Tab-separated table of C-alpha atoms in Angstrom:
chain	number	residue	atom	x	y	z
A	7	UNK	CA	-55.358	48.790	-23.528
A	8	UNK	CA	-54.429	52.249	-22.616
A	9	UNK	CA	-55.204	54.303	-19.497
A	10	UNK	CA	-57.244	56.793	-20.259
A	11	UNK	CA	-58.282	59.800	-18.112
A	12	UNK	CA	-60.198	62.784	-19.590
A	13	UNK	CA	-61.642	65.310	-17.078
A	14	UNK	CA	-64.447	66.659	-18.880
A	15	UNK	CA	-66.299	69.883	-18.036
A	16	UNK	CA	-63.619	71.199	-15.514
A	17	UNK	CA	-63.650	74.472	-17.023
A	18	UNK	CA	-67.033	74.628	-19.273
A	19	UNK	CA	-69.175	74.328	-16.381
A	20	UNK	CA	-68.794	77.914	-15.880
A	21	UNK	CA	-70.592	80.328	-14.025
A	22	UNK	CA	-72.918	83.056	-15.306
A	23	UNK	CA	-70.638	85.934	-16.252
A	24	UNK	CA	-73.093	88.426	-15.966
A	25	UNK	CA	-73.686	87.334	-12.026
A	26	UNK	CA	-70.053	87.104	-11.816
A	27	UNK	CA	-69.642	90.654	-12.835
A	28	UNK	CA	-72.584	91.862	-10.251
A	29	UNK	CA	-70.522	90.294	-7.353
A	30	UNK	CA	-67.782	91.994	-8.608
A	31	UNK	CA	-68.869	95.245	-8.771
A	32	UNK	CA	-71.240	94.449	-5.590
A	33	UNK	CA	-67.510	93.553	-3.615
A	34	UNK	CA	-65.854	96.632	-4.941
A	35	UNK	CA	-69.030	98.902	-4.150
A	36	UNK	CA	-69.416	97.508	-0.434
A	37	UNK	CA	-65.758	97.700	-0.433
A	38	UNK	CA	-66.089	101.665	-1.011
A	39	UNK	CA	-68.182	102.027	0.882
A	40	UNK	CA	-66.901	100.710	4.190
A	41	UNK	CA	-64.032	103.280	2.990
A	42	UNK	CA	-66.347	105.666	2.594
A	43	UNK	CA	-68.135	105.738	5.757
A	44	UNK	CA	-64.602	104.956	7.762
A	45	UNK	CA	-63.820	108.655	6.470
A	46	UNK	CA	-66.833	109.797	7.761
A	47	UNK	CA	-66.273	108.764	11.252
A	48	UNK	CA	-62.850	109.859	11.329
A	49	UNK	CA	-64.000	113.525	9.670
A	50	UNK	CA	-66.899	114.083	11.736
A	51	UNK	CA	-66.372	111.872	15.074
A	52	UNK	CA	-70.042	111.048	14.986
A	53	UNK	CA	-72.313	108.256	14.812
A	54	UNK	CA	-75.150	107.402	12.279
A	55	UNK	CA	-78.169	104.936	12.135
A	56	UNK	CA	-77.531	104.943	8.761
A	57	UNK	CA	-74.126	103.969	9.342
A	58	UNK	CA	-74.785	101.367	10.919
A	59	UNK	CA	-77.450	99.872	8.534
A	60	UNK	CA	-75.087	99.788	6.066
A	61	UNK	CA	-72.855	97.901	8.014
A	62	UNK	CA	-75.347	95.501	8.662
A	63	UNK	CA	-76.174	95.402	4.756
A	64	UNK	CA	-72.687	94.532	4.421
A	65	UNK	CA	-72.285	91.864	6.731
A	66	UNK	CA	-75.331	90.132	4.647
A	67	UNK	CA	-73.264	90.013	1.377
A	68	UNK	CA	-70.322	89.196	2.806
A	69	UNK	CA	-70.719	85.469	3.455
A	70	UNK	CA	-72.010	85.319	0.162
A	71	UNK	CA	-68.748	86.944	-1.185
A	72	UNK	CA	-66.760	84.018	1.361
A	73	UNK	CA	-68.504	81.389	0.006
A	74	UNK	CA	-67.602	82.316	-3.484
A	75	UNK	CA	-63.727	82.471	-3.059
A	76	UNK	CA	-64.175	79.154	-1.112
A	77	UNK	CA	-65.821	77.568	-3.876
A	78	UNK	CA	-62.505	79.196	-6.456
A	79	UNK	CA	-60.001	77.772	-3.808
A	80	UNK	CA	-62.078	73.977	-3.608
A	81	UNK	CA	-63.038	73.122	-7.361
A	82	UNK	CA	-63.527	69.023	-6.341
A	83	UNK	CA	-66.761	70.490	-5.048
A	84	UNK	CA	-67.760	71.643	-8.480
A	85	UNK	CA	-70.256	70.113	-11.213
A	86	UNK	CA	-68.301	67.897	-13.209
A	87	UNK	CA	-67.798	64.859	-15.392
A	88	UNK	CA	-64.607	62.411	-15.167
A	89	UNK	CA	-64.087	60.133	-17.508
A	90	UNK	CA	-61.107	57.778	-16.735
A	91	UNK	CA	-59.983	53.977	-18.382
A	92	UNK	CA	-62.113	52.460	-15.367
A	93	UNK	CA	-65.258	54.029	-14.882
A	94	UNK	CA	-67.175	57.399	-14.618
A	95	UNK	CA	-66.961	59.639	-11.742
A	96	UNK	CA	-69.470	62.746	-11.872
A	97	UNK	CA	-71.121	64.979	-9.765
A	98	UNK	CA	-74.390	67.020	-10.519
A	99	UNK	CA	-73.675	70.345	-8.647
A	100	UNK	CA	-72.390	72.155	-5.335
A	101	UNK	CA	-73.591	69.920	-2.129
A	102	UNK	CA	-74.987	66.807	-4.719
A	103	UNK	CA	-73.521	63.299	-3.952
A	104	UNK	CA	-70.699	62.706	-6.087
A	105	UNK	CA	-71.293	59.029	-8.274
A	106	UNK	CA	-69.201	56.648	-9.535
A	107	UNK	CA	-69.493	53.704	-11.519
A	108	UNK	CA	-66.784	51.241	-13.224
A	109	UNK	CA	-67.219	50.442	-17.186
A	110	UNK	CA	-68.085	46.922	-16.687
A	111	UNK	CA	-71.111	47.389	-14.860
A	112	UNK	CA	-72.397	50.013	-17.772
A	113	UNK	CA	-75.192	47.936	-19.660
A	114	UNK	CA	-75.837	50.534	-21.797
A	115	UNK	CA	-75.376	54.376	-22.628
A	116	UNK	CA	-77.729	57.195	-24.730
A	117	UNK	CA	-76.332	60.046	-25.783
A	118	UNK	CA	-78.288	63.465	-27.048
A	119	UNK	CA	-77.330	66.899	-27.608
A	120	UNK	CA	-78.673	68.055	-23.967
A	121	UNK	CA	-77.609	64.689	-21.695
A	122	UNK	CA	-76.076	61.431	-21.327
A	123	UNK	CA	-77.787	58.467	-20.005
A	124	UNK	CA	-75.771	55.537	-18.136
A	125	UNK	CA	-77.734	52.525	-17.572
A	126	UNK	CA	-76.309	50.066	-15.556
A	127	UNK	CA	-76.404	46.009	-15.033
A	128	UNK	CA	-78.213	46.599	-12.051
A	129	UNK	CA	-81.276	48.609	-14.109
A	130	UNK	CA	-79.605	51.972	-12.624
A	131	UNK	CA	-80.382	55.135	-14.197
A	132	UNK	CA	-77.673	58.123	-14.313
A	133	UNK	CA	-78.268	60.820	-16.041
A	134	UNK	CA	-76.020	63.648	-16.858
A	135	UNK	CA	-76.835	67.223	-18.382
A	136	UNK	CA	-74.773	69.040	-20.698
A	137	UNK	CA	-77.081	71.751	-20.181
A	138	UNK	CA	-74.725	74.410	-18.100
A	139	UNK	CA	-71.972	73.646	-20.982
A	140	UNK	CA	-72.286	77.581	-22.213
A	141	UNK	CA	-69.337	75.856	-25.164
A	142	UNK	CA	-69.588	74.678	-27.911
A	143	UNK	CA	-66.509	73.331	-28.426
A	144	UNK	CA	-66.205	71.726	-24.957
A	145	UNK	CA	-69.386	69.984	-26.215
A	146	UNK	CA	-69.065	68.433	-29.167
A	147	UNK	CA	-65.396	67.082	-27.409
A	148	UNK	CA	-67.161	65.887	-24.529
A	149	UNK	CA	-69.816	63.846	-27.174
A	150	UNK	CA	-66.958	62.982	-29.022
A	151	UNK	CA	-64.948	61.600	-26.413
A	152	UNK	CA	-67.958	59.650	-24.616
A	153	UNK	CA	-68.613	58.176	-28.199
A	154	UNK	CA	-64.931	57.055	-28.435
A	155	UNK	CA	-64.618	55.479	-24.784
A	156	UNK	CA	-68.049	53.220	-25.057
A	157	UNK	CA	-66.994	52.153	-28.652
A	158	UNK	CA	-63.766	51.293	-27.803
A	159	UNK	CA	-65.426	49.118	-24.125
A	160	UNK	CA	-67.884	47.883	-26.519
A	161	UNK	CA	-71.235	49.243	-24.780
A	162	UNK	CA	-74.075	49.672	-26.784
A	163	UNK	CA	-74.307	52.839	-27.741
A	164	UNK	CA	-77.891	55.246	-28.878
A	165	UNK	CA	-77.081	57.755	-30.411
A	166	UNK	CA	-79.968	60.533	-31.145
């Protein structure tokens, strides 16, 4: 039988692009501003309360901002759902345990629209969401390609 290994979800698990554009425009603003009030100091060689509030603002957002690049730069910290010739691997979202289970301890697997169900030998439940997939596409290839895997292992399969 052939190895197969089909990372599902890598890049349909996306983020909300509105948000995303907020914290971009958020990054550039602070970012103009820090320019802004560097100026300031340098023009009038005073100090500000105001000035320094703002600073403070900024050093609020910015571990936000951090954490956000980190999370670009480390995507095996990300939701996702592996599918390989062995088992399942997936893992719910940021900070969530990440599971793992081979194929031959799959009893038996439902499959909707919104989720997919693993049941295992030992009466285990796990359940998967498809409902951060903002694709369509990505999808109906992720149902397709769960539907092809249990066929071809020969787990009963429920379809609804």
């Amino acid at each position: 039988m052939q190895n197969i290994n089909i990372r599902l979800f890598e890049g349909a698990y996306t983020g909300n692009l509105k948000a995303e554009q907020r914290t971009n425009l958020l990054a550039a603003f602070l970012l103009l501003l820090q320019i802004g009030l560097l100026l300031y100091l340098v023009l009038t060689k005073g100090f500000s309360y105001s000035f320094v509030g703002i600073y403070l603002l900024h050093l609020l957002v910015f571990p936000f901002l951090v954490a956000r690049i980190w999370l670009d730069l480390h995507p095996e910290y990300r939701r996702h759902l592996t599918l390989t010739g062995q088992g399942v691997r997936y893992r719910k979202g940021f900070r969530k345990q990440e599971h793992d289970f081979d194929w031959e301890e799959v009893d038996e697997v439902y499959l909707s629209i919104a989720e997919v169900v693993f049941v295992l030998k030992n009466e285990e439940r796990h359940l998967v969401r498809f409902n951060m997939l903002h694709s369509n596409t990505a999808l109906h290839r992720a149902r397709q390609t769960i539907q092809n895997i249990v066929q071809q292992k020969g787990i009963p399969l429920t379809v609804s």
